[in-house]
Amino acid sequence: MSYERFVVVGDSCAEGLDDPYPDGSRYRGWADLVAARLAADNPDLRYANLAVRGRRLDQIISEQFPAATTFRPDLVALFGGGNDVLTGGFDPDAVAGRVAEAVAKLTAVAPTVLVFTLSDLSQRMRMTRGLQPRIAALNSAIHSAAATHGALVVDLADDPSVRDLRYFGPDRLHLSEHGHRRLAGHLLRRLDVPFDRGWLEPLPGEPARPGMLGHARWVWREVRPVAVSRVRNRLVGRSPGDGFQPKRPELRPLAAAELES
């Protein structure tokens, strides 16, 4: 099956952090990779990516869904919920309600909707073990909403790459180039669209296993600045992602450089 109007909504992972194009001008990510593959089957494909880093599900619904609906997409991918998990005062019932609302609204306007479960962060960040129940609750809500409304689930919860830091950026949270290609492979396989099978092949060699010093450096360089920024944002009533715009707000064909990615 070929698609004509592909729309992506979500947070930083949908935006493409940490997978920049070779020229460093902007982020690529799994969504651009998928769009390029779909455009190979249908050169008339048009693609919009409304994702903004730092957005929670309620913000994704209120800020991104109105435009997504006007595009009359035949394929939508929603990657969200991670920022809900990381936010203080997590309420599993409230998050489940947002997931159900999001999936219901998207399936009402698009014949094919994809949603994603999250992997266990503690497999690569021990300090996040306390988030396991939140991630489990989010994933359960995603499976339930998808079953109720007929969405397709790209299940990343048990993907073995979660334990290999080469699939993640310096912060161990966002995907690296390898991680985005792997996620694109999972999505295309779920759609039964042929793709480069190398995207799902294990990386050669053994993954790096940082010692105590490596973990300490990671906490200082990556965790500390984020924690300070979140505290400052709360003090002034800001949310992560405020001031950022969608990476691709218009539904349009891919440029030649994007097709070569």
mmCIF file of C-alpha atoms in Angstrom:
data_model
loop_
_atom_site.group_PDB
_atom_site.id
_atom_site.type_symbol
_atom_site.label_atom_id
_atom_site.label_comp_id
_atom_site.label_asym_id
_atom_site.label_seq_id
_atom_site.Cartn_x
_atom_site.Cartn_y
_atom_site.Cartn_z
ATOM 1 C CA MET A 1 0.000 0.000 0.000
ATOM 2 C CA SER A 2 1.271 3.475 -0.836
ATOM 3 C CA TYR A 3 0.501 6.561 1.216
ATOM 4 C CA GLU A 4 -0.179 10.122 0.093
ATOM 5 C CA ARG A 5 -0.262 12.242 3.276
ATOM 6 C CA PHE A 6 2.012 11.264 6.176
ATOM 7 C CA VAL A 7 1.788 13.297 9.392
ATOM 8 C CA VAL A 8 3.896 12.883 12.541
ATOM 9 C CA VAL A 9 2.984 14.315 15.947
ATOM 10 C CA GLY A 10 4.813 14.024 19.221
ATOM 11 C CA ASP A 11 7.867 15.043 21.193
ATOM 12 C CA SER A 12 11.653 15.149 20.788
ATOM 13 C CA CYS A 13 11.933 11.563 19.561
ATOM 14 C CA ALA A 14 9.457 12.300 16.772
ATOM 15 C CA GLU A 15 11.361 15.514 16.034
ATOM 16 C CA GLY A 16 14.543 13.505 15.519
ATOM 17 C CA LEU A 17 16.889 14.316 18.425
ATOM 18 C CA ASP A 18 19.859 13.214 18.402
ATOM 19 C CA ASP A 19 20.172 12.382 14.685
ATOM 20 C CA PRO A 20 21.291 15.468 12.733
ATOM 21 C CA TYR A 21 21.573 15.604 8.967
ATOM 22 C CA PRO A 22 25.200 15.502 7.757
ATOM 23 C CA ASP A 23 25.281 19.283 7.330
ATOM 24 C CA GLY A 24 24.110 19.756 10.919
ATOM 25 C CA SER A 25 21.340 22.142 9.876
ATOM 26 C CA ARG A 26 18.472 20.224 11.487
ATOM 27 C CA TYR A 27 17.486 16.859 12.886
ATOM 28 C CA ARG A 28 16.547 13.903 10.688
ATOM 29 C CA GLY A 29 15.267 11.004 12.826
ATOM 30 C CA TRP A 30 13.083 7.994 12.150
ATOM 31 C CA ALA A 31 10.169 10.015 10.780
ATOM 32 C CA ASP A 32 12.211 11.540 7.947
ATOM 33 C CA LEU A 33 13.682 8.112 7.180
ATOM 34 C CA VAL A 34 10.205 6.585 6.983
ATOM 35 C CA ALA A 35 8.950 9.445 4.812
ATOM 36 C CA ALA A 36 11.853 8.957 2.398
ATOM 37 C CA ARG A 37 11.104 5.237 2.145
ATOM 38 C CA LEU A 38 7.389 5.859 1.533
ATOM 39 C CA ALA A 39 8.239 8.482 -1.101
ATOM 40 C CA ALA A 40 10.209 5.827 -2.971
ATOM 41 C CA ASP A 41 6.888 4.028 -3.540
ATOM 42 C CA ASN A 42 4.908 7.209 -4.130
ATOM 43 C CA PRO A 43 6.886 10.270 -5.305
ATOM 44 C CA ASP A 44 3.770 12.359 -4.707
ATOM 45 C CA LEU A 45 3.885 11.664 -0.967
ATOM 46 C CA ARG A 46 3.539 14.753 1.188
ATOM 47 C CA TYR A 47 4.900 14.795 4.717
ATOM 48 C CA ALA A 48 4.469 17.029 7.770
ATOM 49 C CA ASN A 49 6.175 16.703 11.131
ATOM 50 C CA LEU A 50 4.504 18.758 13.852
ATOM 51 C CA ALA A 51 6.540 17.335 16.737
ATOM 52 C CA VAL A 52 8.099 19.646 19.320
ATOM 53 C CA ARG A 53 10.615 18.593 21.938
ATOM 54 C CA GLY A 54 9.544 18.522 25.567
ATOM 55 C CA ARG A 55 5.812 18.241 24.895
ATOM 56 C CA ARG A 56 3.494 16.164 27.075
ATOM 57 C CA LEU A 57 0.495 14.331 25.661
ATOM 58 C CA ASP A 58 -1.978 17.070 26.619
ATOM 59 C CA GLN A 59 0.198 19.652 24.840
ATOM 60 C CA ILE A 60 0.587 17.435 21.783
ATOM 61 C CA ILE A 61 -3.186 17.097 21.557
ATOM 62 C CA SER A 62 -3.961 20.795 21.991
ATOM 63 C CA GLU A 63 -1.070 22.219 19.950
ATOM 64 C CA GLN A 64 -0.473 19.707 17.170
ATOM 65 C CA PHE A 65 -3.740 17.890 16.512
ATOM 66 C CA PRO A 66 -5.674 20.833 14.998
ATOM 67 C CA ALA A 67 -3.172 21.187 12.156
ATOM 68 C CA ALA A 68 -2.780 17.430 11.792
ATOM 69 C CA THR A 69 -6.531 17.086 11.325
ATOM 70 C CA THR A 70 -6.702 19.743 8.605
ATOM 71 C CA PHE A 71 -4.085 17.836 6.572
ATOM 72 C CA ARG A 72 -6.509 14.882 6.152
ATOM 73 C CA PRO A 73 -3.670 12.342 6.569
ATOM 74 C CA ASP A 74 -3.944 8.737 5.493
ATOM 75 C CA LEU A 75 -1.039 7.803 7.771
ATOM 76 C CA VAL A 76 -0.283 9.294 11.211
ATOM 77 C CA ALA A 77 2.458 8.378 13.681
ATOM 78 C CA LEU A 78 2.225 9.545 17.293
ATOM 79 C CA PHE A 79 5.276 9.256 19.530
ATOM 80 C CA GLY A 80 4.522 10.744 22.942
ATOM 81 C CA GLY A 81 4.195 10.050 26.633
ATOM 82 C CA GLY A 82 7.851 10.119 27.589
ATOM 83 C CA ASN A 83 7.626 13.629 29.016
ATOM 84 C CA ASP A 84 4.520 12.644 30.991
ATOM 85 C CA VAL A 85 6.570 9.849 32.544
ATOM 86 C CA LEU A 86 9.369 12.274 33.465
ATOM 87 C CA THR A 87 7.041 14.921 34.915
ATOM 88 C CA GLY A 88 6.466 15.161 38.650
ATOM 89 C CA GLY A 89 3.023 14.249 39.910
ATOM 90 C CA PHE A 90 2.496 11.473 37.366
ATOM 91 C CA ASP A 91 -1.130 10.295 37.434
ATOM 92 C CA PRO A 92 -1.593 6.988 35.595
ATOM 93 C CA ASP A 93 -5.339 7.470 35.178
ATOM 94 C CA ALA A 94 -4.922 10.962 33.756
ATOM 95 C CA VAL A 95 -2.210 9.797 31.362
ATOM 96 C CA ALA A 96 -4.328 6.824 30.276
ATOM 97 C CA GLY A 97 -7.148 9.256 29.544
ATOM 98 C CA ARG A 98 -4.856 11.409 27.406
ATOM 99 C CA VAL A 99 -3.624 8.375 25.497
ATOM 100 C CA ALA A 100 -7.193 7.241 24.834
ATOM 101 C CA GLU A 101 -8.205 10.744 23.730
ATOM 102 C CA ALA A 102 -5.214 11.054 21.411
ATOM 103 C CA VAL A 103 -5.694 7.691 19.725
ATOM 104 C CA ALA A 104 -9.456 8.182 19.382
ATOM 105 C CA LYS A 105 -9.000 11.575 17.721
ATOM 106 C CA LEU A 106 -6.327 10.378 15.313
ATOM 107 C CA THR A 107 -8.136 7.212 14.239
ATOM 108 C CA ALA A 108 -11.223 9.321 13.582
ATOM 109 C CA VAL A 109 -9.400 11.245 10.841
ATOM 110 C CA ALA A 110 -6.771 8.806 9.504
ATOM 111 C CA PRO A 111 -7.235 5.220 8.301
ATOM 112 C CA THR A 112 -3.795 4.160 9.578
ATOM 113 C CA VAL A 113 -2.439 5.335 12.924
ATOM 114 C CA LEU A 114 0.754 4.143 14.603
ATOM 115 C CA VAL A 115 1.611 4.522 18.278
ATOM 116 C CA PHE A 116 4.712 3.444 20.187
ATOM 117 C CA THR A 117 5.429 1.849 23.529
ATOM 118 C CA LEU A 118 8.484 2.980 25.506
ATOM 119 C CA SER A 119 11.455 0.880 26.542
ATOM 120 C CA ASP A 120 12.644 0.591 30.134
ATOM 121 C CA LEU A 121 15.034 3.494 30.772
ATOM 122 C CA SER A 122 16.604 1.751 33.738
ATOM 123 C CA GLN A 123 18.277 -0.737 31.411
ATOM 124 C CA ARG A 124 20.760 2.031 30.584
ATOM 125 C CA MET A 125 20.157 4.529 33.409
ATOM 126 C CA ARG A 126 20.038 2.803 36.805
ATOM 127 C CA MET A 127 18.832 5.921 38.584
ATOM 128 C CA THR A 128 15.538 5.740 36.656
ATOM 129 C CA ARG A 129 14.355 2.433 38.142
ATOM 130 C CA GLY A 130 11.644 4.308 39.966
ATOM 131 C CA LEU A 131 10.087 5.160 36.581
ATOM 132 C CA GLN A 132 9.404 1.521 35.704
ATOM 133 C CA PRO A 133 5.806 1.545 37.034
ATOM 134 C CA ARG A 134 5.084 4.746 35.118
ATOM 135 C CA ILE A 135 6.424 3.314 31.864
ATOM 136 C CA ALA A 136 4.444 0.105 32.409
ATOM 137 C CA ALA A 137 1.273 2.143 32.997
ATOM 138 C CA LEU A 138 1.859 4.222 29.862
ATOM 139 C CA ASN A 139 2.524 1.148 27.733
ATOM 140 C CA SER A 140 -0.576 -0.584 29.052
ATOM 141 C CA ALA A 141 -2.662 2.487 28.178
ATOM 142 C CA ILE A 142 -1.177 2.565 24.673
ATOM 143 C CA HIS A 143 -1.994 -1.095 24.037
ATOM 144 C CA SER A 144 -5.524 -0.641 25.406
ATOM 145 C CA ALA A 145 -6.280 2.482 23.350
ATOM 146 C CA ALA A 146 -4.841 0.919 20.196
ATOM 147 C CA ALA A 147 -6.971 -2.197 20.624
ATOM 148 C CA THR A 148 -10.095 -0.109 21.259
ATOM 149 C CA HIS A 149 -9.676 2.289 18.341
ATOM 150 C CA GLY A 150 -7.841 0.176 15.770
ATOM 151 C CA ALA A 151 -4.369 1.750 15.857
ATOM 152 C CA LEU A 152 -1.160 -0.155 15.154
ATOM 153 C CA VAL A 153 1.371 -0.531 17.964
ATOM 154 C CA VAL A 154 5.102 -0.370 17.315
ATOM 155 C CA ASP A 155 6.177 -2.235 20.436
ATOM 156 C CA LEU A 156 9.589 -1.057 21.608
ATOM 157 C CA ALA A 157 9.219 -2.195 25.215
ATOM 158 C CA ASP A 158 11.330 -5.328 24.905
ATOM 159 C CA ASP A 159 13.672 -4.319 22.097
ATOM 160 C CA PRO A 160 17.176 -5.584 23.018
ATOM 161 C CA SER A 161 18.800 -2.366 21.784
ATOM 162 C CA VAL A 162 17.687 -0.662 25.008
ATOM 163 C CA ARG A 163 20.812 -2.077 26.682
ATOM 164 C CA ASP A 164 23.240 -0.847 23.999
ATOM 165 C CA LEU A 165 24.316 2.776 24.468
ATOM 166 C CA ARG A 166 25.329 3.016 20.815
ATOM 167 C CA TYR A 167 21.640 3.338 19.963
ATOM 168 C CA PHE A 168 21.346 6.466 22.123
ATOM 169 C CA GLY A 169 22.750 9.979 22.203
ATOM 170 C CA PRO A 170 25.017 11.393 24.916
ATOM 171 C CA ASP A 171 22.108 11.840 27.338
ATOM 172 C CA ARG A 172 21.171 8.112 27.033
ATOM 173 C CA LEU A 173 17.570 9.198 26.554
ATOM 174 C CA HIS A 174 17.275 10.342 22.942
ATOM 175 C CA LEU A 175 18.055 8.019 20.069
ATOM 176 C CA SER A 176 21.270 8.213 18.073
ATOM 177 C CA GLU A 177 21.491 7.748 14.304
ATOM 178 C CA HIS A 178 21.561 3.957 14.829
ATOM 179 C CA GLY A 179 18.567 4.153 17.147
ATOM 180 C CA HIS A 180 16.469 6.202 14.753
ATOM 181 C CA ARG A 181 17.215 3.819 11.885
ATOM 182 C CA ARG A 182 16.239 0.883 14.065
ATOM 183 C CA LEU A 183 12.965 2.551 15.056
ATOM 184 C CA ALA A 184 12.243 3.350 11.403
ATOM 185 C CA GLY A 185 12.794 -0.319 10.608
ATOM 186 C CA HIS A 186 10.343 -1.400 13.304
ATOM 187 C CA LEU A 187 7.703 1.021 11.979
ATOM 188 C CA LEU A 188 8.099 -0.006 8.340
ATOM 189 C CA ARG A 189 7.961 -3.673 9.288
ATOM 190 C CA ARG A 190 4.706 -2.971 11.178
ATOM 191 C CA LEU A 191 3.322 -1.421 7.986
ATOM 192 C CA ASP A 192 4.617 -4.358 5.949
ATOM 193 C CA VAL A 193 6.673 -1.974 3.804
ATOM 194 C CA PRO A 194 10.035 -3.296 2.523
ATOM 195 C CA PHE A 195 13.075 -1.549 4.017
ATOM 196 C CA ASP A 196 16.799 -1.924 4.551
ATOM 197 C CA ARG A 197 16.979 -4.943 6.857
ATOM 198 C CA GLY A 198 20.363 -3.772 8.052
ATOM 199 C CA TRP A 199 18.501 -1.200 10.164
ATOM 200 C CA LEU A 200 17.377 -4.025 12.467
ATOM 201 C CA GLU A 201 20.609 -6.015 12.448
ATOM 202 C CA PRO A 202 22.611 -5.908 15.700
ATOM 203 C CA LEU A 203 25.541 -3.517 15.618
ATOM 204 C CA PRO A 204 28.917 -5.269 15.284
ATOM 205 C CA GLY A 205 31.137 -5.642 18.320
ATOM 206 C CA GLU A 206 30.286 -5.326 21.967
ATOM 207 C CA PRO A 207 28.406 -2.337 23.394
ATOM 208 C CA ALA A 208 30.314 0.035 25.640
ATOM 209 C CA ARG A 209 29.880 -0.507 29.359
ATOM 210 C CA PRO A 210 30.923 2.661 31.202
ATOM 211 C CA GLY A 211 32.390 2.222 34.665
ATOM 212 C CA MET A 212 31.677 4.337 37.719
ATOM 213 C CA LEU A 213 33.757 7.227 36.386
ATOM 214 C CA GLY A 214 31.894 7.143 33.077
ATOM 215 C CA HIS A 215 28.544 7.233 34.884
ATOM 216 C CA ALA A 216 29.710 10.117 37.061
ATOM 217 C CA ARG A 217 30.757 12.111 34.002
ATOM 218 C CA TRP A 218 27.401 11.400 32.373
ATOM 219 C CA VAL A 219 25.522 12.634 35.445
ATOM 220 C CA TRP A 220 27.598 15.845 35.540
ATOM 221 C CA ARG A 221 27.487 16.608 31.806
ATOM 222 C CA GLU A 222 24.001 15.408 30.886
ATOM 223 C CA VAL A 223 21.753 14.888 33.911
ATOM 224 C CA ARG A 224 22.723 17.911 36.006
ATOM 225 C CA PRO A 225 22.011 20.583 33.323
ATOM 226 C CA VAL A 226 18.615 19.057 32.538
ATOM 227 C CA ALA A 227 17.648 18.908 36.200
ATOM 228 C CA VAL A 228 18.673 22.553 36.721
ATOM 229 C CA SER A 229 16.749 23.607 33.612
ATOM 230 C CA ARG A 230 13.597 21.808 34.741
ATOM 231 C CA VAL A 231 13.725 23.490 38.141
ATOM 232 C CA ARG A 232 14.156 26.911 36.539
ATOM 233 C CA ASN A 233 11.287 26.254 34.150
ATOM 234 C CA ARG A 234 8.973 25.318 37.009
ATOM 235 C CA LEU A 235 9.895 28.463 38.899
ATOM 236 C CA VAL A 236 8.921 30.698 35.979
ATOM 237 C CA GLY A 237 5.973 28.599 34.780
ATOM 238 C CA ARG A 238 7.592 27.389 31.568
ATOM 239 C CA SER A 239 7.434 23.962 29.971
ATOM 240 C CA PRO A 240 10.290 22.210 28.144
ATOM 241 C CA GLY A 241 9.920 23.020 24.475
ATOM 242 C CA ASP A 242 8.337 26.438 24.945
ATOM 243 C CA GLY A 243 9.533 28.683 22.127
ATOM 244 C CA PHE A 244 10.359 25.853 19.732
ATOM 245 C CA GLN A 245 8.426 25.412 16.492
ATOM 246 C CA PRO A 246 7.518 22.205 14.620
ATOM 247 C CA LYS A 247 10.330 20.979 12.391
ATOM 248 C CA ARG A 248 8.080 20.601 9.345
ATOM 249 C CA PRO A 249 4.787 22.449 9.853
ATOM 250 C CA GLU A 250 3.574 22.208 6.271
ATOM 251 C CA LEU A 251 2.408 19.153 4.354
ATOM 252 C CA ARG A 252 4.752 19.081 1.378
ATOM 253 C CA PRO A 253 6.887 16.730 -0.745
ATOM 254 C CA LEU A 254 10.372 15.784 0.392
ATOM 255 C CA ALA A 255 13.354 17.702 -0.942
ATOM 256 C CA ALA A 256 16.091 15.914 -2.863
ATOM 257 C CA ALA A 257 18.447 16.005 0.133
ATOM 258 C CA GLU A 258 15.805 14.356 2.329
ATOM 259 C CA LEU A 259 15.277 11.580 -0.214
ATOM 260 C CA GLU A 260 18.995 10.799 -0.107
ATOM 261 C CA SER A 261 19.101 10.409 3.669
#
